[in-house]
mmCIF file of C-alpha atoms in Angstrom:
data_model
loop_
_atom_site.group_PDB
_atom_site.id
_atom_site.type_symbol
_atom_site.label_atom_id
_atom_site.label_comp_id
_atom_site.label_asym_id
_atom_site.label_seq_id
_atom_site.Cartn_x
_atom_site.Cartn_y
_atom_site.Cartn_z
ATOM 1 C CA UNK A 148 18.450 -15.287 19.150
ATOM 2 C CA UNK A 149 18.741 -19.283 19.089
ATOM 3 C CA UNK A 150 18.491 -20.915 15.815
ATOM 4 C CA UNK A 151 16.373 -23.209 17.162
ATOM 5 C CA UNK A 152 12.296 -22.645 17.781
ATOM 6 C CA UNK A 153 11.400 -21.399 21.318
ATOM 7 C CA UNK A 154 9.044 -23.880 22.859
ATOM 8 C CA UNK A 155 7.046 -23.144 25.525
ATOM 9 C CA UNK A 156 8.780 -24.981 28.146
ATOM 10 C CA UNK A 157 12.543 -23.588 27.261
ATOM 11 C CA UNK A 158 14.734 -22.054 29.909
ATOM 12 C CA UNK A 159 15.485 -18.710 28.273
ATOM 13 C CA UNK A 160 18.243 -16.526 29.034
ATOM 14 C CA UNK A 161 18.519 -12.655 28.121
ATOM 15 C CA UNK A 162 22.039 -10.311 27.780
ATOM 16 C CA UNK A 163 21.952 -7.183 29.150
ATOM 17 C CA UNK A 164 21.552 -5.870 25.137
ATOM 18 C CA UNK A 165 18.083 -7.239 25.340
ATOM 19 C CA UNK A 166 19.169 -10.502 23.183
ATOM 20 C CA UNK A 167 17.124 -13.557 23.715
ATOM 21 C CA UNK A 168 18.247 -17.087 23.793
ATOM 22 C CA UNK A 169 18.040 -21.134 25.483
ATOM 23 C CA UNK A 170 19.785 -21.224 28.537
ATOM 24 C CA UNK A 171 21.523 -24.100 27.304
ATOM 25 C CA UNK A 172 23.051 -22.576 24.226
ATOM 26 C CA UNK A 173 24.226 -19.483 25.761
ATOM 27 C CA UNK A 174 25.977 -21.489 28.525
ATOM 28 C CA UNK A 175 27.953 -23.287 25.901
ATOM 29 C CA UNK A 176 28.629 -19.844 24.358
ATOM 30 C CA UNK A 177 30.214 -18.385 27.935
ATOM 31 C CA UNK A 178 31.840 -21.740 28.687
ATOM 32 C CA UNK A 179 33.281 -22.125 25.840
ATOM 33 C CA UNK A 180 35.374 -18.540 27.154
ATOM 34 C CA UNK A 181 33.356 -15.743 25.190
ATOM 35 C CA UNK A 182 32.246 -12.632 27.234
ATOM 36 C CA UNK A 183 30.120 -11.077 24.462
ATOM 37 C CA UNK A 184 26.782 -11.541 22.597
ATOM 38 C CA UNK A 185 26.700 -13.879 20.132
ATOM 39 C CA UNK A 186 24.304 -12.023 18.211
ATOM 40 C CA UNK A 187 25.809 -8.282 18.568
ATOM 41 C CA UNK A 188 28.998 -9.306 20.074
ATOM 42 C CA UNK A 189 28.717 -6.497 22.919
ATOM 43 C CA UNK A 190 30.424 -7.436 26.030
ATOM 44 C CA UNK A 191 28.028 -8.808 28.289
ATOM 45 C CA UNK A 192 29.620 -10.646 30.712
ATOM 46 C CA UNK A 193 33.488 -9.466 32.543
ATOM 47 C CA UNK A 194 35.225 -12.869 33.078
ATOM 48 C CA UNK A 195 34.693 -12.771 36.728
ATOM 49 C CA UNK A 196 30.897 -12.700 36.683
ATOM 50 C CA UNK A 197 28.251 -15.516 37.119
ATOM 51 C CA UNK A 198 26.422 -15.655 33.411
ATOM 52 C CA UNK A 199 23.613 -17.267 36.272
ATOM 53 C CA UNK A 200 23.049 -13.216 36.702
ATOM 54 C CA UNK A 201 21.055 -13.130 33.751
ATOM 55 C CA UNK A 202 18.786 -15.768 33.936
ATOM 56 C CA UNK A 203 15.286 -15.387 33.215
ATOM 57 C CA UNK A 204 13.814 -16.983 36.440
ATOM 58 C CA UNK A 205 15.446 -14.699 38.764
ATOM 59 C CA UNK A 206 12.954 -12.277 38.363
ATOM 60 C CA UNK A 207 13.626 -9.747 40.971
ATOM 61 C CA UNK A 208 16.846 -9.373 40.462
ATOM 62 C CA UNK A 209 17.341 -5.686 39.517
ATOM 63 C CA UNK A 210 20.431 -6.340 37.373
ATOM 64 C CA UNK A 211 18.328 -8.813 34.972
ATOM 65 C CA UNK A 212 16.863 -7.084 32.078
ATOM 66 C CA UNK A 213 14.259 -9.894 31.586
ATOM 67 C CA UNK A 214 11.932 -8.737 34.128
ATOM 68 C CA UNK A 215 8.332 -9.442 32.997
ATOM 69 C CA UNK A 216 8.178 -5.435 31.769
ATOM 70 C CA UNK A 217 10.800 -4.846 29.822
ATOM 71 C CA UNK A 218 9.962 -8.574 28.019
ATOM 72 C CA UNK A 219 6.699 -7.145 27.239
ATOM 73 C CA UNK A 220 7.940 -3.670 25.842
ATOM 74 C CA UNK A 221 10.438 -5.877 23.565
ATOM 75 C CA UNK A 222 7.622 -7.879 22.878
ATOM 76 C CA UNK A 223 9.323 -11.218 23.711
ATOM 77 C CA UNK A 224 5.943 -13.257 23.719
ATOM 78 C CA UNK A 225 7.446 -16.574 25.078
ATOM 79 C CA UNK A 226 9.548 -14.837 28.092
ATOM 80 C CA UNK A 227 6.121 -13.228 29.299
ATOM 81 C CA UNK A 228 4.116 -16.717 28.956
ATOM 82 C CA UNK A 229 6.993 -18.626 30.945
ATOM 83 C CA UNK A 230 7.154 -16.167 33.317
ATOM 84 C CA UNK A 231 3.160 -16.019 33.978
ATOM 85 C CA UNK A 232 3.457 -19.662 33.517
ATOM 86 C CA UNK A 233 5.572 -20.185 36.897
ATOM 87 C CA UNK A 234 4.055 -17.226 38.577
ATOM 88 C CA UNK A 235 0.285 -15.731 37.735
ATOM 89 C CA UNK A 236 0.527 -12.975 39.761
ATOM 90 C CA UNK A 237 3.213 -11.764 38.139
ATOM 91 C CA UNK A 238 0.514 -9.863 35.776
ATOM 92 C CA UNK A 239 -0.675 -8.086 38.501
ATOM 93 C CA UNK A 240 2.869 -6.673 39.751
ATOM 94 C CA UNK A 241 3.743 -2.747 39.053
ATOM 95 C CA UNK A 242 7.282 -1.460 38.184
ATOM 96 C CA UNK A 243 8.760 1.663 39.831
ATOM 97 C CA UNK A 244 6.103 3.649 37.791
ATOM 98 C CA UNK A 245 3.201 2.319 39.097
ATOM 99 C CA UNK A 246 2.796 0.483 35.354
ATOM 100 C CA UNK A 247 1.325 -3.251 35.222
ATOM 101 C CA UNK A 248 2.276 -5.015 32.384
ATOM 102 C CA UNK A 249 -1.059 -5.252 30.610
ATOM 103 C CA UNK A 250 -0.117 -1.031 30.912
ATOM 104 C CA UNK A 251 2.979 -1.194 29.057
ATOM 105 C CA UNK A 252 1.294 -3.881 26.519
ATOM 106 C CA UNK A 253 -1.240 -1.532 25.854
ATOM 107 C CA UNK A 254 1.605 1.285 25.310
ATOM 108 C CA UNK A 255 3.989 -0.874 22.988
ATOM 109 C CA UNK A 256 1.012 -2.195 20.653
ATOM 110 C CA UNK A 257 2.040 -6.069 21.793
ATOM 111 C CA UNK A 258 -1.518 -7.008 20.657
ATOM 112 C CA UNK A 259 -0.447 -10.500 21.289
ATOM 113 C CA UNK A 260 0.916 -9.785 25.077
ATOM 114 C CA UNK A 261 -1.883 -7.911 25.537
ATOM 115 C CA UNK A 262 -4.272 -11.068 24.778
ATOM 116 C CA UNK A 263 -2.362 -13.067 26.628
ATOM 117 C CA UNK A 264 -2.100 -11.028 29.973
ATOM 118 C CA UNK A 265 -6.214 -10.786 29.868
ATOM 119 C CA UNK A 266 -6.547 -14.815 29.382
ATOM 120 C CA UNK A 267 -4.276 -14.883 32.448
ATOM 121 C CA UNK A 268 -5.924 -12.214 34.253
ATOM 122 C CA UNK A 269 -9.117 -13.927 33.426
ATOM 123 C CA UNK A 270 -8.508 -17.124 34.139
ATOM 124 C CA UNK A 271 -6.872 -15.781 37.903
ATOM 125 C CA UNK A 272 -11.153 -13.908 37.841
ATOM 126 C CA UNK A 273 -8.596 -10.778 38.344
ATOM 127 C CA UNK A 274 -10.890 -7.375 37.588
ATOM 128 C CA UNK A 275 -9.018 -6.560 34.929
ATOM 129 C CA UNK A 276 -10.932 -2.891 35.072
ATOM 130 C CA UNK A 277 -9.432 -2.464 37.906
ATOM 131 C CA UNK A 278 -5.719 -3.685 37.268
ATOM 132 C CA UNK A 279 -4.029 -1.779 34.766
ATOM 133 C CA UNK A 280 -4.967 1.610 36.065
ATOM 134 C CA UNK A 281 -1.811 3.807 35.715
ATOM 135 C CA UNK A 282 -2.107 5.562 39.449
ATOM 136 C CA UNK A 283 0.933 7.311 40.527
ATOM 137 C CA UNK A 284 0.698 10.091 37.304
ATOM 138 C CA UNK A 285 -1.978 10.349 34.619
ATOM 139 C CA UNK A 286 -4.445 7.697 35.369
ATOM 140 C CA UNK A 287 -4.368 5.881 32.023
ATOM 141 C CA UNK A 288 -6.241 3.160 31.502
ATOM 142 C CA UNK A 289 -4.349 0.543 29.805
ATOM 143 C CA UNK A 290 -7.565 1.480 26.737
ATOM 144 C CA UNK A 291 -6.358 5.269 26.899
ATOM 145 C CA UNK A 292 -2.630 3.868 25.923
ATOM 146 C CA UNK A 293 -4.216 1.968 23.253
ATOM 147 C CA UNK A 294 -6.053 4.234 21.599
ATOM 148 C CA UNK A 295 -2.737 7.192 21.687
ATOM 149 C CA UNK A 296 -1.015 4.890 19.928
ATOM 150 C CA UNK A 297 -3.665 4.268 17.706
ATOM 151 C CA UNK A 298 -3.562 0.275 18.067
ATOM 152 C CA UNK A 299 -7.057 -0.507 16.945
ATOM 153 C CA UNK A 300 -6.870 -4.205 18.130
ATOM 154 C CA UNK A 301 -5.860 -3.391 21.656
ATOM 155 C CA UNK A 302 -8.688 -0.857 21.923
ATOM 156 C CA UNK A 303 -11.085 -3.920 20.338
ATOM 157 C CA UNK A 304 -9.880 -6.223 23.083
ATOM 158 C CA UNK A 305 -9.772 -3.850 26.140
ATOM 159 C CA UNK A 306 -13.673 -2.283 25.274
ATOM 160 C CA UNK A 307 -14.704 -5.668 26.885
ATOM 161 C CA UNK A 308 -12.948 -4.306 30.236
ATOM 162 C CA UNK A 309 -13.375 -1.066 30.155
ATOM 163 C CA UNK A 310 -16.157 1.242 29.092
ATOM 164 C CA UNK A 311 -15.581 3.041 26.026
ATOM 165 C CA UNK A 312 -16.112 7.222 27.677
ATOM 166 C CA UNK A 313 -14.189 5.766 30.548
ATOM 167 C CA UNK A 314 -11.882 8.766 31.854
ATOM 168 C CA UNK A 315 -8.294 9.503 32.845
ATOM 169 C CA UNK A 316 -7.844 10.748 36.051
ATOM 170 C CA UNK A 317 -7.780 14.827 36.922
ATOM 171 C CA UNK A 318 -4.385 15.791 38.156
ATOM 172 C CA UNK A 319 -5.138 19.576 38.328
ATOM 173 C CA UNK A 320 -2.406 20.866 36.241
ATOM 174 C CA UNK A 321 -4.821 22.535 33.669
ATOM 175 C CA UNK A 322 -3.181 19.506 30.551
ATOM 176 C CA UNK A 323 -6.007 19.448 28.056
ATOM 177 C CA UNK A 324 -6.115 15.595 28.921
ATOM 178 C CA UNK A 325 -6.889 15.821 32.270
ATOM 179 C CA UNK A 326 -10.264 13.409 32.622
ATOM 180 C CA UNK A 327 -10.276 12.335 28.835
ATOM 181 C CA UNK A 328 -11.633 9.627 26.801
ATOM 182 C CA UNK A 329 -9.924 7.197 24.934
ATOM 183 C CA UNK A 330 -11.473 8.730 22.024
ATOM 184 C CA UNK A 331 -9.572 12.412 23.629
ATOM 185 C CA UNK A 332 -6.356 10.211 23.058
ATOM 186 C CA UNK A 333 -7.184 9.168 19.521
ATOM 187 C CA UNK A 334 -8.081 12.408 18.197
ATOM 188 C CA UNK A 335 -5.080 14.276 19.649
ATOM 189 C CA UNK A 336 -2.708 11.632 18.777
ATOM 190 C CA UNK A 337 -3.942 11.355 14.919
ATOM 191 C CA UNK A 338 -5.199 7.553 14.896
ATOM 192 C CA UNK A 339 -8.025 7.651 12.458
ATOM 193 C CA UNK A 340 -8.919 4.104 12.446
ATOM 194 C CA UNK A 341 -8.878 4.126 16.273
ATOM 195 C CA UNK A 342 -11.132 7.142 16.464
ATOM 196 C CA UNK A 343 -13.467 5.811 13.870
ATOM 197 C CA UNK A 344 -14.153 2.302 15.486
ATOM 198 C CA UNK A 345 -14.517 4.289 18.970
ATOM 199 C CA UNK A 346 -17.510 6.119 17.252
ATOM 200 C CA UNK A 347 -18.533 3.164 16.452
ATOM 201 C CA UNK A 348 -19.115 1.592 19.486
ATOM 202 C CA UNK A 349 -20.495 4.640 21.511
ATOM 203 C CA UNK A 350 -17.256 7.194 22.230
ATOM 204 C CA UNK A 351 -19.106 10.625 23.067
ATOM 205 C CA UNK A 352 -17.806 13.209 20.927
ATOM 206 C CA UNK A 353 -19.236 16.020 23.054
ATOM 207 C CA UNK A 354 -17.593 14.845 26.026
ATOM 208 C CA UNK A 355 -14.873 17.583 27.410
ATOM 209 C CA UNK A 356 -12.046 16.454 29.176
ATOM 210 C CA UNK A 357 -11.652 18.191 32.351
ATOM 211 C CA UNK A 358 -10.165 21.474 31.056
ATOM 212 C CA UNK A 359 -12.989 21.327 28.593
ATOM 213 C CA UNK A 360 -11.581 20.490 25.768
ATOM 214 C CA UNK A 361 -13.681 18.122 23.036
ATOM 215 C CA UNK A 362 -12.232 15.762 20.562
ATOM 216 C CA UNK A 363 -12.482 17.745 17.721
ATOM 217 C CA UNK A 364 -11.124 20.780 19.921
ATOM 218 C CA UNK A 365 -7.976 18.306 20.116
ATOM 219 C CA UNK A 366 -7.725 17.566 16.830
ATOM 220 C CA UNK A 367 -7.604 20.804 15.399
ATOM 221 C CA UNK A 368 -5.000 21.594 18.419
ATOM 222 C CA UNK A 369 -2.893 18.785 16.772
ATOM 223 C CA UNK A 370 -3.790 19.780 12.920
ATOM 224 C CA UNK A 371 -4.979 15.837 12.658
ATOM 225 C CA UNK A 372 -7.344 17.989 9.727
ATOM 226 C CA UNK A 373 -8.825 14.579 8.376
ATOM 227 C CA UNK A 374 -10.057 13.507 12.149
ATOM 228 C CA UNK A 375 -11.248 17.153 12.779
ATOM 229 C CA UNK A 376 -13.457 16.991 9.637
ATOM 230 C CA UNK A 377 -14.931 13.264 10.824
ATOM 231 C CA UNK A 378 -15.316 14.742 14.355
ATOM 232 C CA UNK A 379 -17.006 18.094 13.277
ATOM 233 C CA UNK A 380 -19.703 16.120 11.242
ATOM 234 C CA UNK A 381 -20.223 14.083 14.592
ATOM 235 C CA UNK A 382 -20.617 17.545 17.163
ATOM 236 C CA UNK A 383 -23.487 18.673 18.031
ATOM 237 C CA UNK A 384 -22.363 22.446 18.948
ATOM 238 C CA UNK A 385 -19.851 23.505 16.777
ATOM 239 C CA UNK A 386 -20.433 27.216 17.096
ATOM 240 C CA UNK A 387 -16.566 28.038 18.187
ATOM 241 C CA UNK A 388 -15.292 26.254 15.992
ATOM 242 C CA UNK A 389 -17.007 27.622 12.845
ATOM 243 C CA UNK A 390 -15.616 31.127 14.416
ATOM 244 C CA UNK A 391 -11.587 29.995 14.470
ATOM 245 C CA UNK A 392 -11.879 29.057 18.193
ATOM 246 C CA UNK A 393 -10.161 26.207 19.147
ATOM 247 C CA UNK A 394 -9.816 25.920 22.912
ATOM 248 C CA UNK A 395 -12.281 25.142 25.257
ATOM 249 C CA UNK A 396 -15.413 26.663 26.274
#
């Protein structure tokens, strides 16, 4: 981290600890004959080496942590704007798990990121329904990430995108979550104030997942006892639950 403001418009560098700073300053730093961090002082750089194997523009360059995924799981705001900056597309790119970024936004709670990737996706008219869906293993939604980690912002933002019963995809393993709801996701992960604005705007609390489990079902599973008391007053058939039974039926 530079003493100096980032602007827009800097050349950033990042160590292989996941410190950011100008290109300029760290060059001084490694010129000047120091191999380490100047913020942690780990050893990031054997005298041999090229510090040029760390900077931020050579984006697909597997050895440089500053990739436009792992800047958005550290949250470093002004690496992902520079980097959609000199390439667009770059928000539509997946890592090695099938993830776009406006995934792993939606999975860190980088509210910020996460505006910024749609105003880039939007401005590119990229279906942004379409581009975050998490493909290769549970077919998240980048709303479904919001709302397990219960960040009620995201959720606000992303409800424009995607509509609010919209499912996960069915991977036949019999997992409770297998075709849930965002609102699934909020009730199993305990986010209150997720699961109460998803009522809000329509969530379905009689919708099973694909295993057939309900919300409240999920709750209870996860002893989230304040969310299982909002959902039971919002069930219509609550039969099996009144009699101790939790799973589905």
């Amino acid at each position: 981290y530079c003493y100096e403001e980032f602007e827009d418009a800097d050349d950033f560098e990042c160590t292989p600890c996941g410190h950011v700073f100008h290109h300029a300053c760290l060059d001084v730093w490694i010129n000047s004959g120091k191999h380490t961090c100047p913020f942690c002082r780990k050893v990031i750089l054997p005298a041999s080496r090229d510090p040029r194997r760390y900077k931020c523009n050579n984006y697909d360059n597997h050895q440089n942590p500053t990739n436009i995924w792992q800047a958005v799981e550290k949250g470093y705001y002004w690496i992902v704007a520079a980097i959609l900056r000199r390439d667009g597309r770059k928000a539509m790119e997946r890592n090695a798990n099938g993830e776009t970024p406006l995934l792993v936004a939606a999975s860190h709670g980088q509210t910020e990121i996460v505006q910024l990737l749609i105003s880039k996706m939007t401005s590119l008219n990229i279906n942004i329904g379409d581009a975050g869906m998490y493909k290769y293993r549970n077919g998240q939604s980048p709303l479904h990430r919001a709302a397990a980690r219960g960040s009620a912002n995201d959720v606000r933002d992303l409800l424009v995108y995607f509509p609010v019963n919209t499912r996960s995809a069915v991977k036949g393993w019999g997992d409770p979550l297998d075709g849930a709801t965002p609102l699934h996701y909020a009730a199993a992960n305990g986010n209150m104030e997720t699961v109460r604005f998803l009522l809000a705007k329509g969530a379905n609390p009689n919708h099973p997942t694909e295993t057939g489990w309900i919300a409240l079902g999920l709750a209870i599973r996860s002893k989230h006892w304040d969310i299982a008391r909002l959902l039971y007053s919002q069930t219509s058939n609550t039969r099996r639950y009144d009699d101790g039974f939790v799973g589905p039926g």
